[in-house]
PDB file of C-alpha atoms in Angstrom:
ATOM      1  CA  MET A   1     -35.787   4.392 -26.257  1.00 79.00           C
ATOM      2  CA  GLN A   2     -36.458   6.777 -24.556  1.00 85.00           C
ATOM      3  CA  ALA A   3     -35.365   4.972 -21.327  1.00 88.00           C
ATOM      4  CA  THR A   4     -31.312   3.351 -23.476  1.00 88.00           C
ATOM      5  CA  LYS A   5     -30.913   7.212 -23.765  1.00 88.00           C
ATOM      6  CA  ARG A   6     -31.752   8.012 -20.246  1.00 91.00           C
ATOM      7  CA  ARG A   7     -29.191   4.922 -19.281  1.00 92.00           C
ATOM      8  CA  ILE A   8     -26.263   6.268 -21.981  1.00 91.00           C
ATOM      9  CA  ASN A   9     -26.382  10.029 -20.223  1.00 93.00           C
ATOM     10  CA  SER A  10     -26.023   7.783 -16.631  1.00 95.00           C
ATOM     11  CA  ILE A  11     -23.455   6.058 -17.602  1.00 95.00           C
ATOM     12  CA  VAL A  12     -21.336   9.182 -19.561  1.00 95.00           C
ATOM     13  CA  ALA A  13     -21.872  11.202 -15.993  1.00 96.00           C
ATOM     14  CA  THR A  14     -20.631   8.530 -14.031  1.00 95.00           C
ATOM     15  CA  ARG A  15     -17.442   8.011 -17.155  1.00 95.00           C
ATOM     16  CA  LYS A  16     -16.878  11.772 -16.200  1.00 96.00           C
ATOM     17  CA  ILE A  17     -16.282  11.433 -12.252  1.00 96.00           C
ATOM     18  CA  THR A  18     -14.355   7.814 -12.659  1.00 95.00           C
ATOM     19  CA  SER A  19     -12.040  10.111 -15.798  1.00 96.00           C
ATOM     20  CA  ALA A  20     -11.656  12.530 -12.893  1.00 96.00           C
ATOM     21  CA  MET A  21     -10.705   9.910 -10.576  1.00 95.00           C
ATOM     22  CA  GLU A  22      -7.829   8.610 -12.550  1.00 95.00           C
ATOM     23  CA  LEU A  23      -5.918  11.362 -13.171  1.00 96.00           C
ATOM     24  CA  ILE A  24      -6.255  11.425  -9.200  1.00 95.00           C
ATOM     25  CA  ALA A  25      -4.729   8.651  -8.682  1.00 94.00           C
ATOM     26  CA  VAL A  26      -1.939   9.520 -11.233  1.00 95.00           C
ATOM     27  CA  THR A  27      -0.791  13.027  -9.778  1.00 95.00           C
ATOM     28  CA  LYS A  28      -0.932  10.763  -6.739  1.00 92.00           C
ATOM     29  CA  LEU A  29       1.215   7.468  -7.699  1.00 94.00           C
ATOM     30  CA  GLN A  30       3.610  10.226  -9.343  1.00 93.00           C
ATOM     31  CA  ARG A  31       4.015  12.022  -6.421  1.00 91.00           C
ATOM     32  CA  TRP A  32       4.753   8.708  -3.728  1.00 92.00           C
ATOM     33  CA  GLN A  33       6.670   6.654  -6.845  1.00 91.00           C
ATOM     34  CA  LYS A  34       9.462  10.008  -6.304  1.00 90.00           C
ATOM     35  CA  TYR A  35       9.649   8.755  -2.045  1.00 89.00           C
ATOM     36  CA  PHE A  36       9.352   5.411  -3.118  1.00 90.00           C
ATOM     37  CA  TYR A  37      12.417   5.312  -4.768  1.00 87.00           C
ATOM     38  CA  SER A  38      14.263   7.891  -2.791  1.00 86.00           C
ATOM     39  CA  SER A  39      13.363   6.018   0.612  1.00 86.00           C
ATOM     40  CA  ASP A  40      14.637   2.867  -0.665  1.00 82.00           C
ATOM     41  CA  LYS A  41      18.060   3.733  -1.368  1.00 84.00           C
ATOM     42  CA  PHE A  42      17.878   5.742   1.774  1.00 84.00           C
ATOM     43  CA  THR A  43      16.713   2.680   3.780  1.00 87.00           C
ATOM     44  CA  GLU A  44      19.746   0.694   1.905  1.00 85.00           C
ATOM     45  CA  SER A  45      22.783   3.628   3.066  1.00 83.00           C
ATOM     46  CA  PHE A  46      21.917   3.118   6.401  1.00 81.00           C
ATOM     47  CA  LYS A  47      22.139  -0.592   6.431  1.00 82.00           C
ATOM     48  CA  THR A  48      25.581  -0.769   4.407  1.00 81.00           C
ATOM     49  CA  ILE A  49      26.719   2.010   7.830  1.00 78.00           C
ATOM     50  CA  LEU A  50      25.348  -1.231  10.033  1.00 77.00           C
ATOM     51  CA  ASN A  51      26.929  -4.061   8.075  1.00 74.00           C
ATOM     52  CA  GLU A  52      30.414  -2.068   7.542  1.00 73.00           C
ATOM     53  CA  TYR A  53      29.841  -1.341  11.462  1.00 70.00           C
ATOM     54  CA  GLN A  54      29.209  -5.028  12.089  1.00 66.00           C
ATOM     55  CA  LYS A  55      32.362  -6.597   9.326  1.00 63.00           C
ATOM     56  CA  LEU A  56      34.087  -4.719  12.170  1.00 61.00           C
ATOM     57  CA  GLU A  57      32.618  -6.661  14.895  1.00 58.00           C
ATOM     58  CA  ILE A  58      31.639  -3.637  16.706  1.00 60.00           C
ATOM     59  CA  LYS A  59      29.585  -5.130  19.293  1.00 63.00           C
ATOM     60  CA  ILE A  60      26.348  -3.644  19.692  1.00 64.00           C
ATOM     61  CA  GLU A  61      25.253  -3.250  22.820  1.00 67.00           C
ATOM     62  CA  SER A  62      20.658  -2.600  21.788  1.00 77.00           C
ATOM     63  CA  PRO A  63      18.458  -4.504  22.354  1.00 85.00           C
ATOM     64  CA  TYR A  64      16.178  -4.540  19.215  1.00 87.00           C
ATOM     65  CA  PHE A  65      19.069  -7.470  17.819  1.00 84.00           C
ATOM     66  CA  LEU A  66      18.679  -9.515  20.534  1.00 85.00           C
ATOM     67  CA  GLU A  67      14.957 -11.792  20.392  1.00 85.00           C
ATOM     68  CA  ASN A  68      11.846 -11.820  22.631  1.00 86.00           C
ATOM     69  CA  LYS A  69      11.700 -15.328  23.479  1.00 82.00           C
ATOM     70  CA  GLU A  70       9.800 -14.480  26.649  1.00 84.00           C
ATOM     71  CA  SER A  71       6.718 -12.896  24.682  1.00 84.00           C
ATOM     72  CA  SER A  72       5.119 -15.803  22.766  1.00 83.00           C
ATOM     73  CA  GLY A  73       2.852 -12.922  20.164  1.00 92.00           C
ATOM     74  CA  ILE A  74       3.875 -11.473  17.291  1.00 95.00           C
ATOM     75  CA  LEU A  75       2.680  -7.661  16.774  1.00 96.00           C
ATOM     76  CA  HIS A  76       1.142  -7.766  13.281  1.00 97.00           C
ATOM     77  CA  VAL A  77       0.838  -4.215  11.796  1.00 96.00           C
ATOM     78  CA  ILE A  78      -1.313  -4.835   8.369  1.00 96.00           C
ATOM     79  CA  LEU A  79      -0.722  -1.510   6.016  1.00 96.00           C
ATOM     80  CA  THR A  80      -4.813  -0.943   3.947  1.00 95.00           C
ATOM     81  CA  SER A  81      -6.177   2.386   2.278  1.00 94.00           C
ATOM     82  CA  ASN A  82      -8.907   4.192   3.534  1.00 92.00           C
ATOM     83  CA  LEU A  83     -11.070   4.596   0.696  1.00 90.00           C
ATOM     84  CA  GLY A  84     -12.202   2.054  -1.609  1.00 91.00           C
ATOM     85  CA  LEU A  85     -12.391   1.587  -5.321  1.00 92.00           C
ATOM     86  CA  CYS A  86      -8.980   0.319  -5.975  1.00 93.00           C
ATOM     87  CA  GLY A  87      -9.683  -3.214  -7.003  1.00 92.00           C
ATOM     88  CA  ALA A  88      -8.029  -6.131  -5.326  1.00 93.00           C
ATOM     89  CA  TYR A  89      -5.403  -4.534  -3.837  1.00 95.00           C
ATOM     90  CA  ASN A  90      -7.333  -4.829  -0.012  1.00 95.00           C
ATOM     91  CA  ASN A  91      -8.330  -7.746  -0.176  1.00 95.00           C
ATOM     92  CA  ASN A  92      -5.181  -9.632  -1.801  1.00 96.00           C
ATOM     93  CA  LEU A  93      -3.661  -8.182   1.214  1.00 96.00           C
ATOM     94  CA  ILE A  94      -5.980  -9.656   4.348  1.00 95.00           C
ATOM     95  CA  ASN A  95      -6.229 -12.829   2.760  1.00 95.00           C
ATOM     96  CA  TYR A  96      -2.198 -12.930   3.256  1.00 96.00           C
ATOM     97  CA  VAL A  97      -3.021 -12.174   6.465  1.00 95.00           C
ATOM     98  CA  GLN A  98      -5.282 -14.035   7.457  1.00 92.00           C
ATOM     99  CA  ASN A  99      -3.528 -17.597   7.794  1.00 89.00           C
ATOM    100  CA  LYS A 100       0.027 -15.845   9.415  1.00 92.00           C
ATOM    101  CA  ILE A 101      -2.023 -14.751  12.586  1.00 93.00           C
ATOM    102  CA  LYS A 102      -2.228 -16.885  15.705  1.00 92.00           C
ATOM    103  CA  GLU A 103      -4.467 -16.512  18.664  1.00 89.00           C
ATOM    104  CA  GLU A 104      -1.973 -14.519  21.084  1.00 92.00           C
ATOM    105  CA  ASP A 105      -1.317 -12.032  18.020  1.00 94.00           C
ATOM    106  CA  THR A 106      -1.986  -8.526  18.465  1.00 95.00           C
ATOM    107  CA  LEU A 107      -2.453  -6.372  15.950  1.00 96.00           C
ATOM    108  CA  LEU A 108      -2.418  -3.176  14.881  1.00 95.00           C
ATOM    109  CA  VAL A 109      -4.329  -2.821  11.299  1.00 94.00           C
ATOM    110  CA  ILE A 110      -3.776   0.884   9.860  1.00 94.00           C
ATOM    111  CA  GLY A 111      -6.530   1.904   6.507  1.00 92.00           C
ATOM    112  CA  LYS A 112     -10.287   2.275   7.387  1.00 92.00           C
ATOM    113  CA  ARG A 113     -11.207  -0.798   5.167  1.00 92.00           C
ATOM    114  CA  GLY A 114      -8.567  -3.771   6.886  1.00 92.00           C
ATOM    115  CA  TYR A 115      -9.805  -2.490  10.451  1.00 93.00           C
ATOM    116  CA  ARG A 116     -13.486  -2.554   9.021  1.00 92.00           C
ATOM    117  CA  GLU A 117     -12.570  -6.266   7.818  1.00 92.00           C
ATOM    118  CA  ILE A 118     -10.565  -7.513   9.971  1.00 93.00           C
ATOM    119  CA  ARG A 119     -12.332  -6.708  13.045  1.00 91.00           C
ATOM    120  CA  LYS A 120     -14.743  -8.986  12.550  1.00 91.00           C
ATOM    121  CA  THR A 121     -13.047 -11.652  13.066  1.00 89.00           C
ATOM    122  CA  HIS A 122     -10.312 -10.420  15.357  1.00 90.00           C
ATOM    123  CA  ASP A 123     -10.254  -8.476  18.369  1.00 88.00           C
ATOM    124  CA  ASN A 124      -7.235  -8.447  19.561  1.00 90.00           C
ATOM    125  CA  ILE A 125      -6.121  -4.674  18.030  1.00 93.00           C
ATOM    126  CA  ILE A 126      -4.812  -1.746  18.243  1.00 90.00           C
ATOM    127  CA  THR A 127      -6.900   1.205  17.328  1.00 82.00           C
ATOM    128  CA  ASP A 128      -4.169   3.956  17.320  1.00 76.00           C
ATOM    129  CA  PHE A 129      -3.248   4.875  13.083  1.00 82.00           C
ATOM    130  CA  ILE A 130      -6.438   3.288  11.659  1.00 80.00           C
ATOM    131  CA  ASN A 131      -6.385   7.154   9.624  1.00 80.00           C
ATOM    132  CA  VAL A 132      -2.685   7.150   8.841  1.00 74.00           C
ATOM    133  CA  GLY A 133      -3.927   8.431   5.098  1.00 65.00           C
ATOM    134  CA  ASP A 134      -2.601  10.580   2.235  1.00 61.00           C
ATOM    135  CA  ASP A 135      -0.914  12.990   4.954  1.00 67.00           C
ATOM    136  CA  LEU A 136       1.575  11.297   5.470  1.00 80.00           C
ATOM    137  CA  SER A 137       3.874  12.899   8.216  1.00 86.00           C
ATOM    138  CA  TYR A 138       8.087  11.709   9.795  1.00 88.00           C
ATOM    139  CA  ASP A 139       5.579  12.677  13.252  1.00 90.00           C
ATOM    140  CA  THR A 140       3.307   9.896  12.579  1.00 90.00           C
ATOM    141  CA  VAL A 141       6.630   7.512  11.402  1.00 92.00           C
ATOM    142  CA  LEU A 142       8.127   8.067  15.421  1.00 93.00           C
ATOM    143  CA  LYS A 143       5.061   8.016  16.596  1.00 92.00           C
ATOM    144  CA  LEU A 144       4.804   4.397  15.242  1.00 93.00           C
ATOM    145  CA  GLY A 145       8.403   3.688  16.044  1.00 94.00           C
ATOM    146  CA  ARG A 146       8.080   4.162  19.960  1.00 94.00           C
ATOM    147  CA  LEU A 147       5.515   2.130  19.896  1.00 94.00           C
ATOM    148  CA  PHE A 148       6.544  -1.004  18.293  1.00 95.00           C
ATOM    149  CA  THR A 149      10.360   0.397  20.227  1.00 94.00           C
ATOM    150  CA  THR A 150       9.073   0.024  23.254  1.00 94.00           C
ATOM    151  CA  ARG A 151       6.173  -2.480  22.659  1.00 94.00           C
ATOM    152  CA  TYR A 152       8.869  -4.647  22.207  1.00 94.00           C
ATOM    153  CA  LYS A 153      11.379  -3.445  24.521  1.00 92.00           C
ATOM    154  CA  LEU A 154       8.365  -4.636  26.992  1.00 92.00           C
ATOM    155  CA  LYS A 155       8.967  -7.751  26.098  1.00 91.00           C
ATOM    156  CA  LYS A 156       5.785  -7.709  24.830  1.00 93.00           C
ATOM    157  CA  ASP A 157       5.989  -9.456  21.501  1.00 94.00           C
ATOM    158  CA  ASN A 158       8.258 -11.598  20.223  1.00 93.00           C
ATOM    159  CA  GLN A 159       8.235 -10.017  16.595  1.00 95.00           C
ATOM    160  CA  VAL A 160       6.994  -7.016  15.122  1.00 96.00           C
ATOM    161  CA  GLN A 161       6.271  -7.976  11.979  1.00 97.00           C
ATOM    162  CA  ILE A 162       4.891  -5.199   8.405  1.00 97.00           C
ATOM    163  CA  HIS A 163       2.845  -6.685   6.580  1.00 97.00           C
ATOM    164  CA  TYR A 164       2.159  -4.312   3.121  1.00 97.00           C
ATOM    165  CA  THR A 165       1.268  -4.242  -0.411  1.00 96.00           C
ATOM    166  CA  HIS A 166       4.929  -4.018  -2.614  1.00 94.00           C
ATOM    167  CA  TYR A 167       4.772  -2.012  -5.240  1.00 93.00           C
ATOM    168  CA  ILE A 168       6.122  -3.943  -8.809  1.00 92.00           C
ATOM    169  CA  ASN A 169       5.193  -1.998 -11.838  1.00 90.00           C
ATOM    170  CA  SER A 170       2.697   0.283 -12.721  1.00 87.00           C
ATOM    171  CA  LEU A 171       0.698  -3.342 -12.937  1.00 88.00           C
ATOM    172  CA  ASN A 172       1.712  -5.756 -10.822  1.00 91.00           C
ATOM    173  CA  SER A 173       2.231  -5.344  -6.978  1.00 93.00           C
ATOM    174  CA  GLU A 174       2.226  -8.389  -4.292  1.00 96.00           C
ATOM    175  CA  PRO A 175       1.850  -8.860  -0.643  1.00 97.00           C
ATOM    176  CA  ARG A 176       4.713  -8.893   1.272  1.00 96.00           C
ATOM    177  CA  SER A 177       6.422  -8.995   5.069  1.00 96.00           C
ATOM    178  CA  ILE A 178       8.831  -7.443   6.649  1.00 95.00           C
ATOM    179  CA  THR A 179       9.709  -8.696  10.070  1.00 95.00           C
ATOM    180  CA  LEU A 180      11.077  -5.310  11.662  1.00 95.00           C
ATOM    181  CA  LEU A 181      12.421  -6.198  15.315  1.00 94.00           C
ATOM    182  CA  PRO A 182      14.337  -8.288  15.745  1.00 92.00           C
ATOM    183  CA  LEU A 183      16.816  -6.320  13.539  1.00 88.00           C
ATOM    184  CA  ARG A 184      18.574  -8.857  10.846  1.00 78.00           C
ATOM    185  CA  ASN A 185      22.111  -8.578   9.437  1.00 61.00           C
ATOM    186  CA  GLU A 186      20.720  -9.046   5.458  1.00 56.00           C
ATOM    187  CA  THR A 187      24.429  -8.994   4.054  1.00 47.00           C
ATOM    188  CA  ASN A 188      26.905 -12.180   3.539  1.00 47.00           C
ATOM    189  CA  GLU A 189      30.428 -12.425   3.997  1.00 45.00           C
ATOM    190  CA  LEU A 190      30.631 -12.358   0.918  1.00 43.00           C
ATOM    191  CA  GLU A 191      29.133  -8.915   0.191  1.00 48.00           C
ATOM    192  CA  LEU A 192      30.853  -7.356   2.920  1.00 46.00           C
ATOM    193  CA  LYS A 193      34.220  -7.720   2.029  1.00 48.00           C
ATOM    194  CA  GLU A 194      33.485  -6.329  -1.627  1.00 51.00           C
ATOM    195  CA  GLN A 195      31.978  -3.020  -0.244  1.00 51.00           C
ATOM    196  CA  LEU A 196      34.029  -0.641   0.173  1.00 46.00           C
ATOM    197  CA  ALA A 197      36.875   0.997   2.736  1.00 51.00           C
ATOM    198  CA  PRO A 198      37.240   1.533   5.425  1.00 59.00           C
ATOM    199  CA  PHE A 199      34.779   3.505   7.492  1.00 59.00           C
ATOM    200  CA  PRO A 200      34.789   6.876   9.138  1.00 65.00           C
ATOM    201  CA  ILE A 201      36.507   7.586  13.007  1.00 70.00           C
ATOM    202  CA  VAL A 202      33.394   8.496  14.847  1.00 70.00           C
ATOM    203  CA  GLU A 203      33.430  10.208  18.434  1.00 71.00           C
ATOM    204  CA  PRO A 204      32.367   9.857  20.919  1.00 70.00           C
ATOM    205  CA  ASP A 205      32.493   6.175  20.164  1.00 73.00           C
ATOM    206  CA  ALA A 206      31.004   3.587  17.067  1.00 72.00           C
ATOM    207  CA  THR A 207      29.200   2.395  19.540  1.00 74.00           C
ATOM    208  CA  GLN A 208      27.454   5.016  21.325  1.00 78.00           C
ATOM    209  CA  PHE A 209      26.976   6.128  17.387  1.00 78.00           C
ATOM    210  CA  LEU A 210      25.270   2.723  16.714  1.00 78.00           C
ATOM    211  CA  GLU A 211      22.629   2.975  19.312  1.00 79.00           C
ATOM    212  CA  GLU A 212      22.014   6.632  18.334  1.00 82.00           C
ATOM    213  CA  LEU A 213      21.369   5.103  14.533  1.00 85.00           C
ATOM    214  CA  ILE A 214      19.921   2.350  14.745  1.00 88.00           C
ATOM    215  CA  PRO A 215      15.959   4.275  15.875  1.00 90.00           C
ATOM    216  CA  LEU A 216      16.593   5.973  12.622  1.00 92.00           C
ATOM    217  CA  TYR A 217      17.135   3.275  11.185  1.00 92.00           C
ATOM    218  CA  ILE A 218      14.063   1.245  12.657  1.00 94.00           C
ATOM    219  CA  ASN A 219      11.829   4.475  11.393  1.00 94.00           C
ATOM    220  CA  ALA A 220      13.456   4.557   8.111  1.00 93.00           C
ATOM    221  CA  LEU A 221      12.003   1.386   7.784  1.00 94.00           C
ATOM    222  CA  ILE A 222       8.438   1.691   8.289  1.00 95.00           C
ATOM    223  CA  MET A 223       8.608   4.821   6.315  1.00 93.00           C
ATOM    224  CA  LYS A 224       9.749   2.802   3.723  1.00 94.00           C
ATOM    225  CA  VAL A 225       7.022   0.200   3.460  1.00 95.00           C
ATOM    226  CA  LEU A 226       4.124   2.857   4.340  1.00 94.00           C
ATOM    227  CA  ILE A 227       5.340   4.305   1.384  1.00 94.00           C
ATOM    228  CA  ALA A 228       5.570   1.595  -0.983  1.00 94.00           C
ATOM    229  CA  ALA A 229       1.746   0.430   0.363  1.00 94.00           C
ATOM    230  CA  GLN A 230       0.842   4.599  -0.615  1.00 94.00           C
ATOM    231  CA  VAL A 231       1.779   3.960  -4.148  1.00 95.00           C
ATOM    232  CA  SER A 232       0.392   0.172  -4.810  1.00 96.00           C
ATOM    233  CA  GLU A 233      -2.778   1.277  -3.487  1.00 95.00           C
ATOM    234  CA  GLN A 234      -2.647   4.895  -6.070  1.00 95.00           C
ATOM    235  CA  SER A 235      -1.727   2.004  -8.501  1.00 96.00           C
ATOM    236  CA  ALA A 236      -4.325  -0.345  -8.646  1.00 96.00           C
ATOM    237  CA  ARG A 237      -6.733   2.452  -8.382  1.00 95.00           C
ATOM    238  CA  ARG A 238      -5.017   4.006 -11.247  1.00 96.00           C
ATOM    239  CA  ASN A 239      -5.842   0.504 -12.831  1.00 95.00           C
ATOM    240  CA  ALA A 240      -9.639   0.415 -11.609  1.00 96.00           C
ATOM    241  CA  MET A 241     -10.701   3.273 -12.820  1.00 96.00           C
ATOM    242  CA  GLU A 242      -8.784   2.951 -15.784  1.00 96.00           C
ATOM    243  CA  ALA A 243     -10.940  -0.101 -16.835  1.00 96.00           C
ATOM    244  CA  ALA A 244     -13.652   1.451 -15.102  1.00 95.00           C
ATOM    245  CA  THR A 245     -13.755   4.414 -18.040  1.00 96.00           C
ATOM    246  CA  ASP A 246     -12.698   1.970 -20.429  1.00 96.00           C
ATOM    247  CA  ASN A 247     -15.540  -0.587 -19.114  1.00 96.00           C
ATOM    248  CA  ALA A 248     -18.133   3.191 -19.515  1.00 96.00           C
ATOM    249  CA  THR A 249     -17.027   3.399 -22.763  1.00 95.00           C
ATOM    250  CA  ASP A 250     -18.340   0.570 -23.835  1.00 96.00           C
ATOM    251  CA  LEU A 251     -20.713   0.170 -22.714  1.00 95.00           C
ATOM    252  CA  ILE A 252     -21.574   3.773 -24.365  1.00 95.00           C
ATOM    253  CA  ASP A 253     -21.230   2.033 -27.328  1.00 94.00           C
ATOM    254  CA  GLU A 254     -22.579  -0.476 -27.743  1.00 93.00           C
ATOM    255  CA  LEU A 255     -26.231   1.199 -26.074  1.00 93.00           C
ATOM    256  CA  MET A 256     -25.848   4.473 -28.508  1.00 92.00           C
ATOM    257  CA  ILE A 257     -25.975   0.726 -31.676  1.00 92.00           C
ATOM    258  CA  GLN A 258     -29.339   0.040 -29.859  1.00 89.00           C
ATOM    259  CA  TYR A 259     -30.893   3.190 -29.502  1.00 88.00           C
ATOM    260  CA  ASN A 260     -29.329   4.076 -33.416  1.00 90.00           C
ATOM    261  CA  THR A 261     -30.370   0.775 -34.352  1.00 89.00           C
ATOM    262  CA  ALA A 262     -33.897   1.745 -32.527  1.00 85.00           C
ATOM    263  CA  ARG A 263     -34.114   5.082 -33.753  1.00 85.00           C
ATOM    264  CA  GLN A 264     -34.247   4.584 -36.964  1.00 88.00           C
ATOM    265  CA  ALA A 265     -36.217   1.675 -36.960  1.00 86.00           C
ATOM    266  CA  ALA A 266     -38.931   3.997 -36.178  1.00 83.00           C
ATOM    267  CA  ILE A 267     -38.248   6.455 -38.694  1.00 86.00           C
ATOM    268  CA  THR A 268     -38.552   4.049 -40.783  1.00 86.00           C
ATOM    269  CA  GLN A 269     -42.059   3.401 -39.216  1.00 83.00           C
ATOM    270  CA  GLU A 270     -42.672   6.262 -39.364  1.00 80.00           C
ATOM    271  CA  LEU A 271     -41.702   7.487 -43.231  1.00 81.00           C
ATOM    272  CA  THR A 272     -44.265   3.408 -44.001  1.00 82.00           C
ATOM    273  CA  GLU A 273     -47.105   5.416 -42.372  1.00 78.00           C
ATOM    274  CA  VAL A 274     -47.224   8.979 -43.688  1.00 78.00           C
ATOM    275  CA  LEU A 275     -46.222   6.556 -47.503  1.00 78.00           C
ATOM    276  CA  GLY A 276     -49.035   4.813 -46.811  1.00 76.00           C
ATOM    277  CA  GLY A 277     -51.609   7.500 -46.343  1.00 69.00           C
ATOM    278  CA  SER A 278     -50.582   8.950 -48.697  1.00 59.00           C
ATOM    279  CA  ASN A 279     -51.432   6.580 -51.308  1.00 58.00           C
ATOM    280  CA  VAL A 280     -55.553   6.036 -49.633  1.00 53.00           C
TER     281      VAL A 280
END
């Protein structure tokens, strides 16, 4: 009976921890969700501007729209977490990415958890950005953007692909990939015709304007997927901690029944012995 009581106390303490971690994850999730929805609108605005200029058939002299045929390797950027206790968040993404990686490819793994697993099977890993976590800043995005664009201009990579966990809703997320470089026009001709009105005149000219805009668009895409990964991670952690708390509650209830049953049996035994002794 005492062993059962000790086990109950231990699980109660664990439940306090998982409940607190769930509340922390909820707070972080709400914060990142605001950034997530804002970043989506922000990148769509950039995309609309680029598509409008392409509709006007303005020639864009940018290496970021050209394929690097001189290189056969792909730079895979994999967004995992620094912390655990987030269910299958990291494993699902790693399993998704493994089949896409070839021998000539280069990897950049963000997140300690993913790095520990991926380095077991791959050696060609850039380690400069492993610790990017909750303290995500635009300076980090700028550094990543410079790394990707510099490598691409130097023709070190045929493509730059980012693999991350996309947030769908509080219960669902899924691994996804985007091709960051080369840039592609994802809007068809019909959609272009339906977009609004003449585009503003810019100075000194549209070509120079676009040359300045494209790096900003690349950085916006990087920020968008980093935020999406954070939202998915916090959502996964909240769900995992909620499930752990619920499981702890169920286990405590079961153990309390066992404890009370044993206690009642012990009391009954003592009463029986007392009554039996009084009849002697």
